[in-house]
Amino acid sequence: KFLPENIISNTEVDWGISKWDTSLLAATIVSLQPLENPDGNNSLNWIDALAEDDSTTSIPSEKNVGVTDMEKAQKIQKKMLKEAPQIEGYQISTRYESCEEVSGDFYEFIQLPDGKVGFSQGDVSGHGIQAGLVMSMAKKVLAMNARRGQSPTEVLSSVNEELIHDLNGKTFVSMTYGILDTFHKKINWARAGHNPSIFYNIHTKELRSLKPPGMVAGLRDTFLFRNILREEEIILNSGDIFLMYT
């Protein structure tokens, strides 16, 4: 039986074609009523619990200072990642596993007017502290522009414009931004050089790879970025799954 947790928990799923092993970061939107767990817990609450803050006051040894600072940075970064919103009629789930203590990967949810929800995922080039710093900046710029009510293409174009000035073309960010219209049951989204999204229906078994045109943010001028970027609209039916990953 196909369930969203098969995707998120790194298990191989028989898609009817070659098997996919999707791992690391994923965000899923499912246009189904939430599944109830017999124990009363949300069966899609996969996000790892944040570690408790260390209450010890002892001064770390010199050789452990770097490790301690890295652990603190990791905790701060995890706290920046919001839990998936609860929306009647939909299931939204996430899973996040960084390859290093501090990562350049991120996802974001933004509450918008009229019952709409903005959602995004991004991946900064490189790894470690530098990627983590750029991730924080890109995530904040994206959220600020999304709250202004901009369209997906406008939001990504605004992020690109800000990153060009700050990154000097040496680092780039692949990302997506979409708007879920819960009332009209549709998604409008755009992709700035990010991995294609997967669209699957559990009833019809239809599987599609969605990849509207778009280039990574932070490298080229606004005019070229805007001309390449294209927005796509997806009408949602019962059983549809929209999966983003990196």
PDB file of N, CA and C in Angstrom, residues 125 159-161 163-165 167-173 215-222 224-225:
ATOM      1  N   SER A 125      24.808  25.882  -2.526  1.00  0.00           N
ATOM      2  CA  SER A 125      26.005  25.189  -2.991  1.00  0.00           C
ATOM      3  C   SER A 125      27.046  25.146  -1.883  1.00  0.00           C
ATOM      4  N   VAL A 159      14.505  37.131  -4.444  1.00  0.00           N
ATOM      5  CA  VAL A 159      15.587  36.439  -3.743  1.00  0.00           C
ATOM      6  C   VAL A 159      16.855  36.480  -4.580  1.00  0.00           C
ATOM      7  N   ASN A 160      16.734  36.222  -5.873  1.00  0.00           N
ATOM      8  CA  ASN A 160      17.900  36.248  -6.754  1.00  0.00           C
ATOM      9  C   ASN A 160      18.574  37.614  -6.746  1.00  0.00           C
ATOM     10  N   GLU A 161      17.771  38.661  -6.796  1.00  0.00           N
ATOM     11  CA  GLU A 161      18.320  40.020  -6.817  1.00  0.00           C
ATOM     12  C   GLU A 161      19.104  40.326  -5.542  1.00  0.00           C
ATOM     13  N   LEU A 163      20.521  38.058  -3.492  1.00  0.00           N
ATOM     14  CA  LEU A 163      21.692  37.188  -3.382  1.00  0.00           C
ATOM     15  C   LEU A 163      22.822  37.632  -4.302  1.00  0.00           C
ATOM     16  N   ILE A 164      22.485  38.165  -5.476  1.00  0.00           N
ATOM     17  CA  ILE A 164      23.521  38.626  -6.404  1.00  0.00           C
ATOM     18  C   ILE A 164      24.400  39.679  -5.740  1.00  0.00           C
ATOM     19  N   HIS A 165      23.773  40.604  -5.023  1.00  0.00           N
ATOM     20  CA  HIS A 165      24.522  41.695  -4.387  1.00  0.00           C
ATOM     21  C   HIS A 165      25.409  41.187  -3.251  1.00  0.00           C
ATOM     22  N   LEU A 167      26.435  37.749  -2.642  1.00  0.00           N
ATOM     23  CA  LEU A 167      27.270  36.567  -2.868  1.00  0.00           C
ATOM     24  C   LEU A 167      28.316  36.760  -3.951  1.00  0.00           C
ATOM     25  N   ASN A 168      28.213  37.820  -4.730  1.00  0.00           N
ATOM     26  CA  ASN A 168      29.191  38.130  -5.775  1.00  0.00           C
ATOM     27  C   ASN A 168      29.390  36.988  -6.771  1.00  0.00           C
ATOM     28  N   GLY A 169      28.351  36.215  -6.992  1.00  0.00           N
ATOM     29  CA  GLY A 169      28.417  35.165  -8.009  1.00  0.00           C
ATOM     30  C   GLY A 169      29.277  33.972  -7.650  1.00  0.00           C
ATOM     31  N   LYS A 170      29.705  33.863  -6.392  1.00  0.00           N
ATOM     32  CA  LYS A 170      30.576  32.745  -5.994  1.00  0.00           C
ATOM     33  C   LYS A 170      29.799  31.600  -5.355  1.00  0.00           C
ATOM     34  N   THR A 171      28.614  31.875  -4.909  1.00  0.00           N
ATOM     35  CA  THR A 171      27.753  30.850  -4.306  1.00  0.00           C
ATOM     36  C   THR A 171      26.369  30.986  -4.918  1.00  0.00           C
ATOM     37  N   PHE A 172      25.685  29.878  -5.085  1.00  0.00           N
ATOM     38  CA  PHE A 172      24.345  29.944  -5.653  1.00  0.00           C
ATOM     39  C   PHE A 172      23.392  29.086  -4.821  1.00  0.00           C
ATOM     40  N   VAL A 173      22.104  29.293  -5.045  1.00  0.00           N
ATOM     41  CA  VAL A 173      21.073  28.578  -4.312  1.00  0.00           C
ATOM     42  C   VAL A 173      20.042  28.048  -5.305  1.00  0.00           C
ATOM     43  N   MET A 215      16.524  29.003 -13.514  1.00  0.00           N
ATOM     44  CA  MET A 215      17.945  28.859 -13.214  1.00  0.00           C
ATOM     45  C   MET A 215      18.196  29.154 -11.741  1.00  0.00           C
ATOM     46  N   VAL A 216      19.345  28.689 -11.235  1.00  0.00           N
ATOM     47  CA  VAL A 216      19.675  28.879  -9.826  1.00  0.00           C
ATOM     48  C   VAL A 216      19.792  30.361  -9.493  1.00  0.00           C
ATOM     49  N   ALA A 217      19.537  30.692  -8.246  1.00  0.00           N
ATOM     50  CA  ALA A 217      19.578  32.083  -7.786  1.00  0.00           C
ATOM     51  C   ALA A 217      20.971  32.450  -7.296  1.00  0.00           C
ATOM     52  N   GLY A 218      21.342  33.705  -7.525  1.00  0.00           N
ATOM     53  CA  GLY A 218      22.595  34.227  -6.996  1.00  0.00           C
ATOM     54  C   GLY A 218      23.740  34.332  -7.980  1.00  0.00           C
ATOM     55  N   LEU A 219      23.524  33.906  -9.230  1.00  0.00           N
ATOM     56  CA  LEU A 219      24.624  33.895 -10.195  1.00  0.00           C
ATOM     57  C   LEU A 219      24.505  34.954 -11.283  1.00  0.00           C
ATOM     58  N   ARG A 220      23.307  35.126 -11.848  1.00  0.00           N
ATOM     59  CA  ARG A 220      23.151  35.978 -13.019  1.00  0.00           C
ATOM     60  C   ARG A 220      22.192  37.133 -12.744  1.00  0.00           C
ATOM     61  N   ASP A 221      22.219  38.108 -13.664  1.00  0.00           N
ATOM     62  CA  ASP A 221      21.436  39.321 -13.477  1.00  0.00           C
ATOM     63  C   ASP A 221      19.936  39.039 -13.467  1.00  0.00           C
ATOM     64  N   THR A 222      19.199  39.978 -12.905  1.00  0.00           N
ATOM     65  CA  THR A 222      17.763  39.811 -12.713  1.00  0.00           C
ATOM     66  C   THR A 222      17.029  39.630 -14.031  1.00  0.00           C
ATOM     67  N   LEU A 224      17.900  38.259 -16.951  1.00  0.00           N
ATOM     68  CA  LEU A 224      18.020  36.904 -17.478  1.00  0.00           C
ATOM     69  C   LEU A 224      17.266  35.914 -16.599  1.00  0.00           C
ATOM     70  N   PHE A 225      17.382  36.073 -15.292  1.00  0.00           N
ATOM     71  CA  PHE A 225      16.712  35.160 -14.357  1.00  0.00           C
ATOM     72  C   PHE A 225      15.197  35.208 -14.561  1.00  0.00           C
TER      73      PHE A 225
END
